[in-house]
């Protein structure tokens, strides 16, 4: 049995997971940085990671009931993400690997979102829709890599949602009881005209954001603005996903990333799945958001295929694209 410890620190979450190859999740410890106001401040987030990392690490070992001696390898998310945040996880992982003489495994955070989704849902060869605060991509495996078949041309879907509700004065907090402020506010709203943008296989949200805020300034009701912005944003994503499955001949869709926890978005994809006779897989909300388990699990897959990196060469890559990573499974 192989045991891998994974460290996540790409954005607002410092997480440590320990998994075995049965597969079994032995530990899932997390700390989340919550900004007092506004968006994530990378250096503030990184400082809070430094303060909380020892506690989170200890908690992970306690949950798993193992010591570091039983761990076969240390996996770490080296990107993509925010530099100061990434460097906290990378520094800790390098130190643990070097001091305890464990192999170090470089994990791409985006690939990890997909792999934890596949592991937990049983999706075999899906079209993955990866949606979070920092990413919006339609992805499918082709040969030995994940390929991007569509992505946002500007801001990510989650970032668009957060910024909109913040500018409307509805947040933070962005998510309460698993429901995003945008979904909550949209209830009872009616449609007002907003620009719908899809270019080829790519989506775009920055023009929509500007137009939605302008509509609000010009007197549109806040629930109408939220409803319409959500409708346009989600529909454009479903459109490119639908074309993706049609073109690639896939029979499964897998939703991963923080925005996959939006029940309303899931409903929209469920309608598409029924209409197109597809199997829809949605990563459980707990693992839709960033966590150390997904890094540990992907690290385990890489470890089994002999992928390791020397600690001195394990540098963070803020813009590490998932389509530049070889996947051997
Ligand atoms: Fe993420």
Coordinates of C-alpha atoms and ligand atoms in Angstrom, one line a residue:
X1 CA 0.0 0.0 0.0
X2 CA 1.3 3.4 -0.9
X3 CA 0.6 6.5 1.2
X4 CA 0.9 10.0 -0.2
X5 CA 0.6 13.3 1.6
X6 CA -0.5 16.3 -0.5
X7 CA -0.2 20.0 0.1
X8 CA -2.5 22.6 -1.5
X9 CA -1.8 26.3 -1.3
X10 CA -2.6 27.8 -4.7
X11 CA -5.1 30.5 -3.6
X12 CA -7.2 30.9 -0.4
X13 CA -6.9 27.4 1.0
X14 CA -4.0 25.7 2.8
X15 CA -4.9 22.1 2.8
X16 CA -3.2 18.8 3.7
X17 CA -4.5 15.5 2.5
X18 CA -3.3 11.9 3.0
X19 CA -4.5 9.2 0.7
X20 CA -3.8 5.5 0.1
X21 CA -4.1 3.7 -3.2
X22 CA -7.1 1.6 -2.2
X23 CA -8.2 4.4 -2.8
X24 CA -8.9 5.8 0.7
X25 CA -8.9 9.3 2.1
X26 CA -7.1 9.1 5.5
X27 CA -6.9 12.8 6.2
X28 CA -8.3 16.0 5.0
X29 CA -7.2 19.1 7.0
X30 CA -7.8 22.6 5.8
X31 CA -7.4 26.2 6.6
X32 CA -9.2 28.9 4.6
X33 CA -8.1 32.5 4.3
X34 CA -11.1 34.8 4.3
X35 CA -10.4 38.4 3.3
X36 CA -12.0 41.1 5.5
X37 CA -13.2 42.9 2.4
X38 CA -12.5 42.7 -1.3
X39 CA -10.8 39.9 -3.1
X40 CA -7.9 37.7 -2.1
X41 CA -4.8 39.6 -1.1
X42 CA -2.1 37.1 -2.0
X43 CA 0.5 38.2 0.5
X44 CA -2.0 38.3 3.3
X45 CA -3.2 34.8 2.4
X46 CA 0.3 33.6 2.3
X47 CA 1.0 35.0 5.8
X48 CA -2.1 33.3 7.1
X49 CA -0.9 30.0 5.6
X50 CA 2.5 30.3 7.3
X51 CA 0.8 30.9 10.6
X52 CA -1.7 28.0 10.3
X53 CA 0.4 25.4 8.3
X54 CA 1.9 23.6 11.4
X55 CA -1.5 23.1 12.9
X56 CA -3.0 21.9 9.7
X57 CA -0.2 19.4 9.1
X58 CA -0.5 18.1 12.6
X59 CA -4.2 17.7 12.2
X60 CA -3.7 15.7 9.0
X61 CA -1.3 13.3 10.7
X62 CA -3.7 13.0 13.7
X63 CA -6.7 12.3 11.4
X64 CA -4.8 9.6 9.5
X65 CA -3.3 8.1 12.7
X66 CA 0.1 7.8 11.0
X67 CA 3.5 9.5 11.3
X68 CA 5.5 10.9 8.5
X69 CA 7.6 7.7 8.5
X70 CA 4.7 5.8 7.0
X71 CA 4.3 8.3 4.2
X72 CA 5.8 7.2 0.9
X73 CA 5.9 10.5 -0.9
X74 CA 5.1 14.2 -0.6
X75 CA 3.0 15.8 -3.3
X76 CA 2.6 19.5 -3.7
X77 CA 0.6 21.8 -6.0
X78 CA 3.3 23.9 -7.8
X79 CA 0.7 25.8 -9.9
X80 CA -1.2 27.4 -11.4
X81 CA -2.0 30.0 -8.7
X82 CA -0.8 33.0 -6.8
X83 CA 3.0 33.2 -6.3
X84 CA 3.1 34.1 -2.6
X85 CA 0.5 31.4 -1.7
X86 CA 2.2 28.7 -3.9
X87 CA 5.6 29.4 -2.3
X88 CA 4.3 28.5 1.2
X89 CA 3.2 25.0 0.2
X90 CA 6.2 24.5 -2.0
X91 CA 8.6 25.5 0.7
X92 CA 7.0 23.2 3.3
X93 CA 6.9 20.3 0.8
X94 CA 10.5 20.7 -0.2
X95 CA 11.6 20.9 3.4
X96 CA 9.6 17.7 4.4
X97 CA 10.9 15.8 1.3
X98 CA 14.5 16.8 1.8
X99 CA 14.6 16.4 5.6
X100 CA 12.8 13.0 5.7
X101 CA 14.2 11.7 2.5
X102 CA 10.9 11.3 0.7
X103 CA 10.2 11.6 -3.0
X104 CA 8.7 14.9 -4.0
X105 CA 5.9 14.9 -6.6
X106 CA 4.9 18.0 -8.6
X107 CA 1.2 18.3 -9.0
X108 CA -0.7 20.6 -11.4
X109 CA -3.7 22.0 -9.4
X110 CA -6.1 21.9 -12.4
X111 CA -5.3 18.3 -13.2
X112 CA -5.9 17.5 -9.5
X113 CA -9.4 19.0 -9.7
X114 CA -10.2 16.7 -12.5
X115 CA -8.6 13.6 -11.0
X116 CA -10.4 13.9 -7.6
X117 CA -13.6 14.4 -9.6
X118 CA -12.9 11.2 -11.6
X119 CA -11.9 9.2 -8.5
X120 CA -15.0 10.2 -6.5
X121 CA -17.6 9.9 -9.2
X122 CA -16.2 7.1 -11.3
X123 CA -16.2 9.1 -14.5
X124 CA -14.0 7.3 -17.0
X125 CA -13.3 9.5 -20.0
X126 CA -15.5 12.6 -19.5
X127 CA -15.6 16.1 -21.0
X128 CA -14.5 18.0 -17.9
X129 CA -15.9 21.4 -17.1
X130 CA -13.5 23.0 -14.7
X131 CA -15.0 26.1 -13.2
X132 CA -13.6 28.0 -10.2
X133 CA -12.6 31.5 -9.0
X134 CA -9.5 31.4 -11.2
X135 CA -10.4 29.0 -14.0
X136 CA -13.0 28.3 -16.6
X137 CA -12.1 25.5 -19.0
X138 CA -13.7 22.8 -21.1
X139 CA -11.2 19.9 -21.0
X140 CA -10.9 16.4 -22.3
X141 CA -8.1 13.8 -22.4
X142 CA -6.6 13.3 -25.8
X143 CA -3.6 11.0 -26.1
X144 CA -1.4 11.5 -23.0
X145 CA -2.6 14.9 -22.1
X146 CA -5.6 16.9 -21.1
X147 CA -6.5 19.3 -23.8
X148 CA -8.4 22.5 -23.5
X149 CA -11.3 22.7 -25.9
X150 CA -12.6 26.0 -24.7
X151 CA -11.9 28.5 -22.0
X152 CA -12.7 32.0 -20.8
X153 CA -11.2 34.8 -22.8
X154 CA -11.0 37.1 -19.8
X155 CA -12.1 36.5 -16.2
X156 CA -13.0 33.1 -14.7
X157 CA -16.7 32.3 -14.0
X158 CA -16.2 32.2 -10.3
X159 CA -14.3 35.5 -10.3
X160 CA -17.1 37.1 -12.4
X161 CA -19.7 35.9 -9.9
X162 CA -17.7 37.1 -6.8
X163 CA -17.0 40.5 -8.4
X164 CA -20.5 41.1 -9.5
X165 CA -22.1 40.4 -6.1
X166 CA -19.4 42.4 -4.4
X167 CA -20.0 45.4 -6.7
X168 CA -23.7 45.0 -6.1
X169 CA -23.0 45.2 -2.3
X170 CA -24.2 41.6 -1.6
X171 CA -20.9 40.1 -0.5
X172 CA -18.7 39.0 1.2
X173 CA -19.5 36.4 2.3
X174 CA -19.8 34.9 -1.2
X175 CA -21.1 31.5 -0.3
X176 CA -23.4 30.8 2.6
X177 CA -24.7 27.2 3.3
X178 CA -23.3 26.1 -0.1
X179 CA -25.3 28.8 -2.0
X180 CA -23.5 31.6 -3.8
X181 CA -24.8 35.1 -3.2
X182 CA -25.5 35.4 -7.0
X183 CA -27.8 32.3 -6.9
X184 CA -29.5 33.6 -3.8
X185 CA -30.1 37.1 -5.2
X186 CA -31.3 35.7 -8.5
X187 CA -34.4 34.2 -7.0
X188 CA -37.6 35.7 -8.3
X189 CA -35.6 37.8 -10.8
X190 CA -36.8 38.5 -14.3
X191 CA -34.7 38.7 -17.4
X192 CA -33.3 42.0 -18.6
X193 CA -31.2 42.1 -21.8
X194 CA -27.5 41.6 -21.3
X195 CA -24.8 40.8 -23.8
X196 CA -24.3 37.0 -24.5
X197 CA -20.8 36.3 -25.7
X198 CA -19.4 33.0 -27.0
X199 CA -16.5 33.2 -29.5
X200 CA -15.9 29.8 -31.1
X201 CA -15.5 27.5 -28.1
X202 CA -14.6 30.3 -25.7
X203 CA -16.6 32.2 -23.2
X204 CA -16.2 35.8 -21.9
X205 CA -17.5 37.4 -18.8
X206 CA -15.9 40.8 -18.4
X207 CA -18.3 42.6 -20.9
X208 CA -21.2 40.9 -19.1
X209 CA -19.9 42.2 -15.8
X210 CA -19.7 45.7 -17.0
X211 CA -23.1 45.6 -18.7
X212 CA -24.8 44.1 -15.6
X213 CA -23.4 46.8 -13.3
X214 CA -24.4 49.4 -15.8
X215 CA -28.0 48.0 -15.9
X216 CA -28.1 48.2 -12.1
X217 CA -26.8 51.8 -12.1
X218 CA -29.5 52.6 -14.6
X219 CA -32.3 51.4 -12.3
X220 CA -32.7 47.7 -13.0
X221 CA -33.7 45.7 -9.9
X222 CA -30.9 43.8 -8.2
X223 CA -32.7 40.5 -8.5
X224 CA -33.2 41.0 -12.2
X225 CA -29.6 41.9 -12.7
X226 CA -28.4 38.8 -10.8
X227 CA -30.9 36.5 -12.5
X228 CA -30.0 37.7 -16.0
X229 CA -26.2 37.8 -15.4
X230 CA -26.4 34.2 -14.1
X231 CA -28.6 33.1 -16.9
X232 CA -26.2 34.5 -19.5
X233 CA -23.0 33.3 -17.8
X234 CA -24.2 29.7 -17.1
X235 CA -25.9 29.4 -20.6
X236 CA -22.8 30.3 -22.5
X237 CA -20.8 27.7 -20.5
X238 CA -23.4 25.0 -21.2
X239 CA -23.3 26.0 -24.9
X240 CA -19.6 25.4 -25.3
X241 CA -19.8 22.2 -23.2
X242 CA -22.5 20.9 -25.5
X243 CA -20.5 21.6 -28.6
X244 CA -17.5 20.0 -26.9
X245 CA -19.2 16.7 -26.2
X246 CA -20.7 16.7 -29.7
X247 CA -17.4 17.3 -31.4
X248 CA -15.4 14.9 -29.3
X249 CA -18.1 12.2 -29.1
X250 CA -18.0 12.0 -25.3
X251 CA -20.8 10.4 -23.4
X252 CA -19.9 11.8 -19.9
X253 CA -19.6 15.3 -18.5
X254 CA -17.8 15.9 -15.3
X255 CA -18.2 19.2 -13.3
X256 CA -15.2 20.1 -11.1
X257 CA -13.9 23.2 -9.3
X258 CA -15.6 25.5 -6.8
X259 CA -18.4 26.7 -9.0
X260 CA -19.5 23.0 -9.6
X261 CA -21.0 23.3 -6.1
X262 CA -23.7 25.7 -7.6
X263 CA -26.9 23.7 -7.5
X264 CA -28.5 25.9 -10.2
X265 CA -25.6 25.4 -12.6
X266 CA -25.8 21.6 -12.0
X267 CA -29.5 21.8 -12.9
X268 CA -28.7 23.4 -16.2
X269 CA -26.1 20.7 -16.9
X270 CA -28.6 18.0 -15.9
X271 CA -31.0 19.3 -18.5
X272 CA -28.3 19.2 -21.1
X273 CA -27.4 15.6 -20.0
X274 CA -31.0 14.4 -20.3
X275 CA -31.4 16.1 -23.7
X276 CA -28.2 14.7 -25.1
X277 CA -28.4 11.3 -23.3
X278 CA -25.1 11.9 -21.4
X279 CA -24.0 10.8 -18.0
X280 CA -23.5 13.8 -15.7
X281 CA -21.0 13.5 -12.9
X282 CA -20.6 16.3 -10.3
X283 CA -17.7 16.3 -7.8
X284 CA -19.1 16.4 -4.3
X285 CA -19.2 20.0 -3.0
X286 CA -16.7 19.2 -0.3
X287 CA -14.1 18.3 -2.9
X288 CA -15.3 20.9 -5.5
X289 CA -13.4 23.6 -3.6
X290 CA -9.6 23.5 -3.1
X291 CA -8.3 20.8 -0.8
X292 CA -5.1 18.8 0.0
X293 CA -6.8 15.5 -0.8
X294 CA -6.9 16.1 -4.6
X295 CA -3.2 17.0 -4.5
X296 CA -2.4 13.8 -2.6
X297 CA -4.5 11.7 -4.9
X298 CA -3.0 13.1 -8.1
X299 CA 0.4 12.8 -6.5
X300 CA -0.3 9.2 -5.9
X301 CA -1.2 8.6 -9.6
X302 CA 2.0 10.4 -10.6
X303 CA 4.1 8.6 -8.0
X304 CA 2.9 5.2 -9.4
X305 CA 4.2 6.3 -12.8
X306 CA 7.5 7.4 -11.4
X307 CA 7.0 11.2 -11.7
X308 CA 9.1 12.9 -9.0
X309 CA 11.2 16.1 -8.9
X310 CA 14.3 17.0 -7.0
X311 CA 13.5 19.5 -4.2
X312 CA 16.0 22.1 -5.6
X313 CA 14.2 22.0 -8.9
X314 CA 10.6 22.1 -7.5
X315 CA 9.9 25.7 -8.4
X316 CA 6.4 27.2 -8.4
X317 CA 4.8 27.9 -11.8
X318 CA 2.0 30.6 -11.5
X319 CA 0.8 30.0 -15.0
X320 CA 1.3 26.2 -15.3
X321 CA -1.2 25.1 -17.9
X322 CA -2.8 21.7 -17.5
X323 CA -2.3 20.9 -21.2
X324 CA 1.4 20.9 -20.7
X325 CA 1.3 18.0 -18.2
X326 CA 1.8 14.4 -19.3
X327 CA -0.8 12.1 -17.8
X328 CA 0.1 8.4 -17.9
X329 CA -3.1 6.8 -16.7
Ligands
LIG1 FE1 -8.9 25.3 -7.5

